[in-house]
mmCIF file of C-alpha atoms in Angstrom:
data_model
loop_
_atom_site.group_PDB
_atom_site.id
_atom_site.type_symbol
_atom_site.label_atom_id
_atom_site.label_comp_id
_atom_site.label_asym_id
_atom_site.label_seq_id
_atom_site.Cartn_x
_atom_site.Cartn_y
_atom_site.Cartn_z
ATOM 1 C CA UNK A 1 0.000 0.000 0.000
ATOM 2 C CA UNK A 2 2.407 2.595 1.213
ATOM 3 C CA UNK A 3 5.786 3.231 2.669
ATOM 4 C CA UNK A 4 7.621 6.285 3.964
ATOM 5 C CA UNK A 5 10.332 7.961 1.911
ATOM 6 C CA UNK A 6 13.354 9.695 3.408
ATOM 7 C CA UNK A 7 11.436 12.915 3.917
ATOM 8 C CA UNK A 8 8.719 11.168 5.911
ATOM 9 C CA UNK A 9 5.986 11.548 3.317
ATOM 10 C CA UNK A 10 3.782 8.694 2.235
ATOM 11 C CA UNK A 11 4.768 6.969 -1.007
ATOM 12 C CA UNK A 12 2.087 4.922 -2.725
ATOM 13 C CA UNK A 13 2.139 1.821 -4.873
ATOM 14 C CA UNK A 14 -1.317 1.599 -6.496
ATOM 15 C CA UNK A 15 -0.810 -2.078 -7.348
ATOM 16 C CA UNK A 16 -0.427 -2.924 -3.663
ATOM 17 C CA UNK A 17 -3.388 -0.639 -2.879
ATOM 18 C CA UNK A 18 -5.623 -2.577 -5.246
ATOM 19 C CA UNK A 19 -4.355 -6.037 -4.280
ATOM 20 C CA UNK A 20 -4.555 -5.448 -0.526
ATOM 21 C CA UNK A 21 -7.958 -3.805 -0.865
ATOM 22 C CA UNK A 22 -9.250 -6.706 -2.945
ATOM 23 C CA UNK A 23 -8.026 -9.335 -0.462
ATOM 24 C CA UNK A 24 -9.531 -7.339 2.406
ATOM 25 C CA UNK A 25 -12.794 -7.071 0.485
ATOM 26 C CA UNK A 26 -12.909 -10.813 -0.129
ATOM 27 C CA UNK A 27 -12.238 -11.560 3.557
ATOM 28 C CA UNK A 28 -14.902 -9.115 4.719
ATOM 29 C CA UNK A 29 -17.413 -10.420 2.195
ATOM 30 C CA UNK A 30 -16.884 -14.001 3.346
ATOM 31 C CA UNK A 31 -17.318 -13.094 7.015
ATOM 32 C CA UNK A 32 -20.430 -10.986 6.486
ATOM 33 C CA UNK A 33 -22.197 -12.887 3.706
ATOM 34 C CA UNK A 34 -24.345 -15.188 5.900
ATOM 35 C CA UNK A 35 -25.852 -12.066 7.498
ATOM 36 C CA UNK A 36 -26.448 -10.635 4.038
ATOM 37 C CA UNK A 37 -28.342 -13.765 3.009
ATOM 38 C CA UNK A 38 -30.530 -13.507 6.121
ATOM 39 C CA UNK A 39 -31.124 -9.820 5.378
ATOM 40 C CA UNK A 40 -32.194 -10.520 1.793
ATOM 41 C CA UNK A 41 -34.572 -13.281 2.875
ATOM 42 C CA UNK A 42 -36.188 -10.988 5.458
ATOM 43 C CA UNK A 43 -36.571 -8.209 2.876
ATOM 44 C CA UNK A 44 -37.986 -10.432 0.137
ATOM 45 C CA UNK A 45 -41.803 -10.482 0.470
ATOM 46 C CA UNK A 46 -41.881 -14.054 -0.875
ATOM 47 C CA UNK A 47 -39.877 -15.320 2.102
ATOM 48 C CA UNK A 48 -40.270 -12.810 4.934
ATOM 49 C CA UNK A 49 -43.414 -14.437 6.359
ATOM 50 C CA UNK A 50 -41.546 -17.736 6.826
ATOM 51 C CA UNK A 51 -39.196 -16.284 9.425
ATOM 52 C CA UNK A 52 -40.125 -14.919 12.835
ATOM 53 C CA UNK A 53 -36.712 -13.410 13.665
ATOM 54 C CA UNK A 54 -33.112 -13.101 12.509
ATOM 55 C CA UNK A 55 -32.104 -16.205 14.457
ATOM 56 C CA UNK A 56 -35.069 -18.192 13.161
ATOM 57 C CA UNK A 57 -34.173 -17.228 9.574
ATOM 58 C CA UNK A 58 -30.551 -18.217 10.133
ATOM 59 C CA UNK A 59 -31.322 -21.604 11.671
ATOM 60 C CA UNK A 60 -34.068 -22.367 9.138
ATOM 61 C CA UNK A 61 -31.730 -21.735 6.206
ATOM 62 C CA UNK A 62 -29.054 -23.943 7.757
ATOM 63 C CA UNK A 63 -31.550 -26.712 8.561
ATOM 64 C CA UNK A 64 -33.197 -26.737 5.134
ATOM 65 C CA UNK A 65 -30.299 -25.772 2.877
ATOM 66 C CA UNK A 66 -27.187 -26.522 4.946
ATOM 67 C CA UNK A 67 -24.356 -24.028 5.471
ATOM 68 C CA UNK A 68 -23.980 -23.550 1.727
ATOM 69 C CA UNK A 69 -27.427 -21.965 1.703
ATOM 70 C CA UNK A 70 -26.008 -19.049 3.689
ATOM 71 C CA UNK A 71 -23.336 -18.506 1.040
ATOM 72 C CA UNK A 72 -25.498 -18.878 -2.059
ATOM 73 C CA UNK A 73 -24.813 -15.971 -4.403
ATOM 74 C CA UNK A 74 -21.368 -15.129 -3.044
ATOM 75 C CA UNK A 75 -19.557 -15.847 -6.329
ATOM 76 C CA UNK A 76 -20.913 -12.789 -8.114
ATOM 77 C CA UNK A 77 -19.665 -10.203 -5.572
ATOM 78 C CA UNK A 78 -16.379 -12.113 -5.175
ATOM 79 C CA UNK A 79 -15.696 -11.771 -8.898
ATOM 80 C CA UNK A 80 -16.284 -8.017 -8.812
ATOM 81 C CA UNK A 81 -14.317 -7.216 -5.640
ATOM 82 C CA UNK A 82 -11.172 -6.099 -7.495
ATOM 83 C CA UNK A 83 -12.857 -3.940 -10.169
ATOM 84 C CA UNK A 84 -15.175 -2.426 -7.563
ATOM 85 C CA UNK A 85 -12.222 -1.449 -5.373
ATOM 86 C CA UNK A 86 -10.557 0.062 -8.411
ATOM 87 C CA UNK A 87 -13.656 2.165 -9.110
ATOM 88 C CA UNK A 88 -13.873 3.278 -5.467
ATOM 89 C CA UNK A 89 -10.167 4.188 -5.211
ATOM 90 C CA UNK A 90 -10.123 6.129 -8.472
ATOM 91 C CA UNK A 91 -13.562 7.707 -8.071
ATOM 92 C CA UNK A 92 -13.054 8.975 -4.526
ATOM 93 C CA UNK A 93 -9.640 10.429 -5.305
ATOM 94 C CA UNK A 94 -10.839 12.187 -8.460
ATOM 95 C CA UNK A 95 -13.977 13.642 -6.857
ATOM 96 C CA UNK A 96 -12.098 14.912 -3.818
ATOM 97 C CA UNK A 97 -9.328 16.360 -5.985
ATOM 98 C CA UNK A 98 -11.922 18.351 -7.932
ATOM 99 C CA UNK A 99 -12.887 20.128 -4.693
ATOM 100 C CA UNK A 100 -9.367 20.923 -3.464
ATOM 101 C CA UNK A 101 -6.861 23.501 -4.707
ATOM 102 C CA UNK A 102 -4.082 21.056 -3.847
ATOM 103 C CA UNK A 103 -4.167 17.335 -3.042
ATOM 104 C CA UNK A 104 -2.345 18.022 0.252
ATOM 105 C CA UNK A 105 -4.939 20.561 1.449
ATOM 106 C CA UNK A 106 -6.959 19.141 4.304
ATOM 107 C CA UNK A 107 -10.533 18.598 3.082
ATOM 108 C CA UNK A 108 -13.606 19.645 5.013
ATOM 109 C CA UNK A 109 -15.933 16.878 6.189
ATOM 110 C CA UNK A 110 -18.561 18.178 3.771
ATOM 111 C CA UNK A 111 -16.113 17.706 0.879
ATOM 112 C CA UNK A 112 -15.265 14.191 2.047
ATOM 113 C CA UNK A 113 -18.960 13.332 2.318
ATOM 114 C CA UNK A 114 -19.719 14.733 -1.137
ATOM 115 C CA UNK A 115 -16.832 12.756 -2.684
ATOM 116 C CA UNK A 116 -18.142 9.621 -0.979
ATOM 117 C CA UNK A 117 -21.662 10.166 -2.338
ATOM 118 C CA UNK A 118 -20.332 10.568 -5.864
ATOM 119 C CA UNK A 119 -18.125 7.513 -5.456
ATOM 120 C CA UNK A 120 -21.118 5.405 -4.480
ATOM 121 C CA UNK A 121 -23.110 6.500 -7.524
ATOM 122 C CA UNK A 122 -20.196 5.678 -9.833
ATOM 123 C CA UNK A 123 -19.631 2.319 -8.101
ATOM 124 C CA UNK A 124 -23.260 1.417 -8.784
ATOM 125 C CA UNK A 125 -22.296 0.638 -12.357
ATOM 126 C CA UNK A 126 -20.487 -2.408 -10.922
ATOM 127 C CA UNK A 127 -22.632 -3.157 -7.873
ATOM 128 C CA UNK A 128 -26.035 -3.026 -9.584
ATOM 129 C CA UNK A 129 -25.685 -6.108 -11.859
ATOM 130 C CA UNK A 130 -23.615 -7.833 -9.156
ATOM 131 C CA UNK A 131 -26.339 -7.344 -6.562
ATOM 132 C CA UNK A 132 -29.040 -8.394 -8.998
ATOM 133 C CA UNK A 133 -27.379 -11.757 -9.695
ATOM 134 C CA UNK A 134 -26.593 -12.259 -6.002
ATOM 135 C CA UNK A 135 -30.161 -11.541 -4.908
ATOM 136 C CA UNK A 136 -31.607 -13.781 -7.595
ATOM 137 C CA UNK A 137 -29.443 -16.622 -6.262
ATOM 138 C CA UNK A 138 -30.159 -15.853 -2.608
ATOM 139 C CA UNK A 139 -33.886 -15.897 -3.299
ATOM 140 C CA UNK A 140 -33.783 -19.505 -4.480
ATOM 141 C CA UNK A 141 -34.622 -22.106 -1.839
ATOM 142 C CA UNK A 142 -32.803 -25.312 -2.708
ATOM 143 C CA UNK A 143 -33.611 -28.375 -0.565
ATOM 144 C CA UNK A 144 -30.853 -30.595 0.770
ATOM 145 C CA UNK A 145 -29.191 -32.353 -2.129
ATOM 146 C CA UNK A 146 -30.584 -29.928 -4.687
ATOM 147 C CA UNK A 147 -28.390 -28.040 -7.124
ATOM 148 C CA UNK A 148 -28.719 -24.264 -7.283
ATOM 149 C CA UNK A 149 -28.118 -22.426 -10.576
ATOM 150 C CA UNK A 150 -24.643 -20.967 -11.014
ATOM 151 C CA UNK A 151 -23.715 -17.316 -11.500
ATOM 152 C CA UNK A 152 -23.249 -17.909 -15.208
ATOM 153 C CA UNK A 153 -26.644 -19.588 -15.541
ATOM 154 C CA UNK A 154 -28.455 -16.817 -13.691
ATOM 155 C CA UNK A 155 -26.659 -14.062 -15.632
ATOM 156 C CA UNK A 156 -27.297 -15.729 -19.007
ATOM 157 C CA UNK A 157 -30.974 -16.265 -18.199
ATOM 158 C CA UNK A 158 -31.394 -12.580 -17.300
ATOM 159 C CA UNK A 159 -29.552 -11.568 -20.466
ATOM 160 C CA UNK A 160 -31.656 -13.911 -22.603
ATOM 161 C CA UNK A 161 -34.937 -12.583 -21.243
ATOM 162 C CA UNK A 162 -34.211 -8.897 -20.623
ATOM 163 C CA UNK A 163 -30.902 -8.035 -22.309
ATOM 164 C CA UNK A 164 -28.536 -5.397 -20.910
ATOM 165 C CA UNK A 165 -31.423 -3.492 -19.305
ATOM 166 C CA UNK A 166 -32.311 -6.602 -17.357
ATOM 167 C CA UNK A 167 -28.833 -6.817 -15.829
ATOM 168 C CA UNK A 168 -29.181 -3.244 -14.575
ATOM 169 C CA UNK A 169 -32.627 -3.712 -13.076
ATOM 170 C CA UNK A 170 -32.756 -1.810 -9.786
ATOM 171 C CA UNK A 171 -29.944 0.582 -10.753
ATOM 172 C CA UNK A 172 -31.761 3.641 -9.378
ATOM 173 C CA UNK A 173 -32.355 2.179 -5.925
ATOM 174 C CA UNK A 174 -28.828 0.725 -5.920
ATOM 175 C CA UNK A 175 -27.292 4.119 -6.725
ATOM 176 C CA UNK A 176 -29.296 5.821 -3.973
ATOM 177 C CA UNK A 177 -28.261 3.132 -1.485
ATOM 178 C CA UNK A 178 -24.611 3.473 -2.470
ATOM 179 C CA UNK A 179 -24.653 7.171 -1.569
ATOM 180 C CA UNK A 180 -24.083 5.723 1.906
ATOM 181 C CA UNK A 181 -20.394 5.956 1.021
ATOM 182 C CA UNK A 182 -20.776 9.631 1.862
ATOM 183 C CA UNK A 183 -21.819 8.862 5.431
ATOM 184 C CA UNK A 184 -19.142 6.174 5.661
ATOM 185 C CA UNK A 185 -16.202 8.397 4.707
ATOM 186 C CA UNK A 186 -17.576 11.402 6.562
ATOM 187 C CA UNK A 187 -18.245 9.589 9.847
ATOM 188 C CA UNK A 188 -14.942 7.678 9.671
ATOM 189 C CA UNK A 189 -12.868 10.826 9.223
ATOM 190 C CA UNK A 190 -15.000 12.828 11.641
ATOM 191 C CA UNK A 191 -14.611 10.179 14.356
ATOM 192 C CA UNK A 192 -10.827 10.100 13.954
ATOM 193 C CA UNK A 193 -10.644 13.878 14.146
ATOM 194 C CA UNK A 194 -12.700 13.871 17.337
ATOM 195 C CA UNK A 195 -10.558 11.151 18.884
ATOM 196 C CA UNK A 196 -7.264 12.700 17.872
ATOM 197 C CA UNK A 197 -5.384 14.873 20.345
ATOM 198 C CA UNK A 198 -3.953 16.740 17.376
ATOM 199 C CA UNK A 199 -6.294 19.321 15.817
ATOM 200 C CA UNK A 200 -5.382 18.642 12.204
ATOM 201 C CA UNK A 201 -3.123 16.689 9.918
ATOM 202 C CA UNK A 202 -1.168 19.866 9.212
ATOM 203 C CA UNK A 203 0.197 19.811 12.783
ATOM 204 C CA UNK A 204 1.587 16.294 12.468
ATOM 205 C CA UNK A 205 5.317 15.909 12.047
ATOM 206 C CA UNK A 206 5.264 14.232 8.669
ATOM 207 C CA UNK A 207 5.478 15.148 5.025
ATOM 208 C CA UNK A 208 2.428 16.230 3.081
ATOM 209 C CA UNK A 209 -0.369 13.692 2.884
ATOM 210 C CA UNK A 210 -2.236 13.117 -0.383
ATOM 211 C CA UNK A 211 -5.806 13.424 0.858
ATOM 212 C CA UNK A 212 -7.162 12.346 -2.528
ATOM 213 C CA UNK A 213 -5.774 8.830 -1.982
ATOM 214 C CA UNK A 214 -7.758 6.559 0.337
ATOM 215 C CA UNK A 215 -4.715 4.653 1.438
ATOM 216 C CA UNK A 216 -2.443 7.626 1.828
ATOM 217 C CA UNK A 217 -5.097 8.729 4.308
ATOM 218 C CA UNK A 218 -5.133 5.265 5.872
ATOM 219 C CA UNK A 219 -1.358 5.216 6.269
ATOM 220 C CA UNK A 220 -1.409 8.629 7.938
ATOM 221 C CA UNK A 221 -4.283 7.644 10.243
ATOM 222 C CA UNK A 222 -2.500 4.435 11.227
ATOM 223 C CA UNK A 223 0.560 6.404 12.353
ATOM 224 C CA UNK A 224 -1.400 8.682 14.660
ATOM 225 C CA UNK A 225 -4.296 6.581 15.938
ATOM 226 C CA UNK A 226 -4.440 3.394 17.974
ATOM 227 C CA UNK A 227 -6.003 0.207 16.619
ATOM 228 C CA UNK A 228 -9.033 0.572 18.937
ATOM 229 C CA UNK A 229 -9.615 4.097 17.597
ATOM 230 C CA UNK A 230 -9.421 2.942 13.982
ATOM 231 C CA UNK A 231 -11.711 -0.019 14.635
ATOM 232 C CA UNK A 232 -14.202 2.205 16.467
ATOM 233 C CA UNK A 233 -14.195 4.711 13.599
ATOM 234 C CA UNK A 234 -14.673 1.913 11.066
ATOM 235 C CA UNK A 235 -17.512 0.341 13.039
ATOM 236 C CA UNK A 236 -19.344 3.649 13.497
ATOM 237 C CA UNK A 237 -18.833 4.498 9.825
ATOM 238 C CA UNK A 238 -20.266 1.145 8.743
ATOM 239 C CA UNK A 239 -23.309 1.525 10.982
ATOM 240 C CA UNK A 240 -23.899 5.123 9.896
ATOM 241 C CA UNK A 241 -23.690 4.330 6.190
ATOM 242 C CA UNK A 242 -26.339 1.618 6.543
ATOM 243 C CA UNK A 243 -28.717 3.553 8.785
ATOM 244 C CA UNK A 244 -28.769 6.527 6.399
ATOM 245 C CA UNK A 245 -29.651 4.572 3.243
ATOM 246 C CA UNK A 246 -31.110 1.295 4.517
ATOM 247 C CA UNK A 247 -34.700 1.937 3.331
ATOM 248 C CA UNK A 248 -33.391 1.961 -0.233
ATOM 249 C CA UNK A 249 -31.617 -1.333 0.377
ATOM 250 C CA UNK A 250 -35.026 -2.829 1.137
ATOM 251 C CA UNK A 251 -36.451 -1.240 -1.996
ATOM 252 C CA UNK A 252 -33.523 -2.487 -4.081
ATOM 253 C CA UNK A 253 -33.943 -6.034 -2.806
ATOM 254 C CA UNK A 254 -37.642 -6.052 -3.668
ATOM 255 C CA UNK A 255 -37.094 -4.625 -7.139
ATOM 256 C CA UNK A 256 -34.250 -7.031 -7.919
ATOM 257 C CA UNK A 257 -36.011 -10.054 -6.433
ATOM 258 C CA UNK A 258 -38.739 -9.755 -9.039
ATOM 259 C CA UNK A 259 -37.854 -9.637 -12.731
ATOM 260 C CA UNK A 260 -41.458 -9.001 -13.786
ATOM 261 C CA UNK A 261 -41.844 -5.558 -15.375
ATOM 262 C CA UNK A 262 -45.556 -5.646 -16.190
ATOM 263 C CA UNK A 263 -47.889 -2.987 -14.801
ATOM 264 C CA UNK A 264 -49.504 -5.387 -12.305
ATOM 265 C CA UNK A 265 -46.184 -6.008 -10.510
ATOM 266 C CA UNK A 266 -46.043 -3.750 -7.415
ATOM 267 C CA UNK A 267 -42.243 -3.990 -7.409
ATOM 268 C CA UNK A 268 -41.607 -3.067 -11.051
ATOM 269 C CA UNK A 269 -39.854 0.274 -10.306
ATOM 270 C CA UNK A 270 -38.256 2.078 -7.378
ATOM 271 C CA UNK A 271 -41.227 4.421 -6.968
ATOM 272 C CA UNK A 272 -43.903 1.728 -7.275
ATOM 273 C CA UNK A 273 -42.014 -0.398 -4.735
ATOM 274 C CA UNK A 274 -41.875 2.448 -2.221
ATOM 275 C CA UNK A 275 -45.570 3.269 -2.638
ATOM 276 C CA UNK A 276 -46.866 -0.303 -2.554
ATOM 277 C CA UNK A 277 -44.572 -1.457 0.246
ATOM 278 C CA UNK A 278 -45.675 1.426 2.465
ATOM 279 C CA UNK A 279 -49.325 0.927 1.571
ATOM 280 C CA UNK A 280 -49.275 -2.797 2.337
ATOM 281 C CA UNK A 281 -46.868 -2.998 5.294
ATOM 282 C CA UNK A 282 -46.371 0.479 6.689
ATOM 283 C CA UNK A 283 -43.219 2.444 7.451
ATOM 284 C CA UNK A 284 -41.540 -0.412 9.356
ATOM 285 C CA UNK A 285 -41.145 -2.405 6.152
ATOM 286 C CA UNK A 286 -38.258 -0.150 5.129
ATOM 287 C CA UNK A 287 -36.187 -1.425 8.026
ATOM 288 C CA UNK A 288 -36.690 -5.160 7.530
ATOM 289 C CA UNK A 289 -33.317 -6.853 7.876
ATOM 290 C CA UNK A 290 -31.639 -3.907 9.588
ATOM 291 C CA UNK A 291 -30.628 -5.937 12.646
ATOM 292 C CA UNK A 292 -28.453 -8.527 10.830
ATOM 293 C CA UNK A 293 -27.000 -5.711 8.728
ATOM 294 C CA UNK A 294 -25.863 -3.732 11.766
ATOM 295 C CA UNK A 295 -24.574 -6.908 13.431
ATOM 296 C CA UNK A 296 -22.573 -7.600 10.281
ATOM 297 C CA UNK A 297 -21.178 -4.071 10.005
ATOM 298 C CA UNK A 298 -18.856 -4.319 13.004
ATOM 299 C CA UNK A 299 -16.994 -7.601 12.282
ATOM 300 C CA UNK A 300 -16.875 -6.822 8.558
ATOM 301 C CA UNK A 301 -15.099 -3.518 9.158
ATOM 302 C CA UNK A 302 -12.753 -5.107 11.690
ATOM 303 C CA UNK A 303 -11.846 -7.871 9.238
ATOM 304 C CA UNK A 304 -11.407 -5.386 6.406
ATOM 305 C CA UNK A 305 -8.982 -3.267 8.404
ATOM 306 C CA UNK A 306 -7.007 -6.167 9.883
ATOM 307 C CA UNK A 307 -6.685 -8.012 6.564
ATOM 308 C CA UNK A 308 -5.713 -4.892 4.662
ATOM 309 C CA UNK A 309 -2.929 -4.033 7.105
ATOM 310 C CA UNK A 310 -1.682 -7.638 7.190
ATOM 311 C CA UNK A 311 -1.423 -7.854 3.396
ATOM 312 C CA UNK A 312 0.248 -4.454 3.114
ATOM 313 C CA UNK A 313 2.843 -5.328 5.742
ATOM 314 C CA UNK A 314 3.556 -8.666 4.063
ATOM 315 C CA UNK A 315 4.126 -6.966 0.688
ATOM 316 C CA UNK A 316 6.110 -3.950 1.889
#
């Protein structure tokens, strides 16, 4: 990821950035995916009535579909981890740079949040078809001994029936949900600034930090904050990003669970899903699955941070 040159500034190797970020993403995805499967089942109106709680959903899936049922659909996001990280790294840096006179100027929290929002919208180009395929797989109940369709089979079936537009079904709700990157980056940086005894990066005895690089920022933060502080900031950031946009995660799941686009389908568009879901189930429907999501947020961020640092140290 990074190393320090003779002047004390942070030197970056983007190849290590991408590799370490991808490995960390894979580790975090693996740890948190069972909770994601439970969340999707609770949000999907075809399955929600079968489960009385998060624990009941978890145990029912394991009993009926074995452990592999909790990981159904993981292949699609695993395959896009590296390109998604590339989009996030490049997008965040470019959007923040557009707001700063110089890359070493310390950004305001509002600028960080705005760059994060834009990054999420750009990343939706990758996450939207990925999430669609994942949700389609997670919504399939396969009894013990049954064979679930593969990523390729699901993707080809969507392409055959709906074409390229079918693969991007739910893009609007996905893009709105991904604006949670704004809350994530803003809360993470804001928490570290509150916890730091030093008022700003400019007062730290180090060379200039490239604030437009996520991992230049991470390297600087690691030097001046303890592991508990970094883990706390990551956990709070993960929780905040989900709380802010979670209703649209529910909407996205419902839109992408149903591939029917006819007028009689209440989940055919983002707007129709919001209206019909509220009409049928009330305001609480937009927070179905929030509990397993928040439970997942803490270990996922801890694993992401720990894995990233381990890979970077091993390579540098």
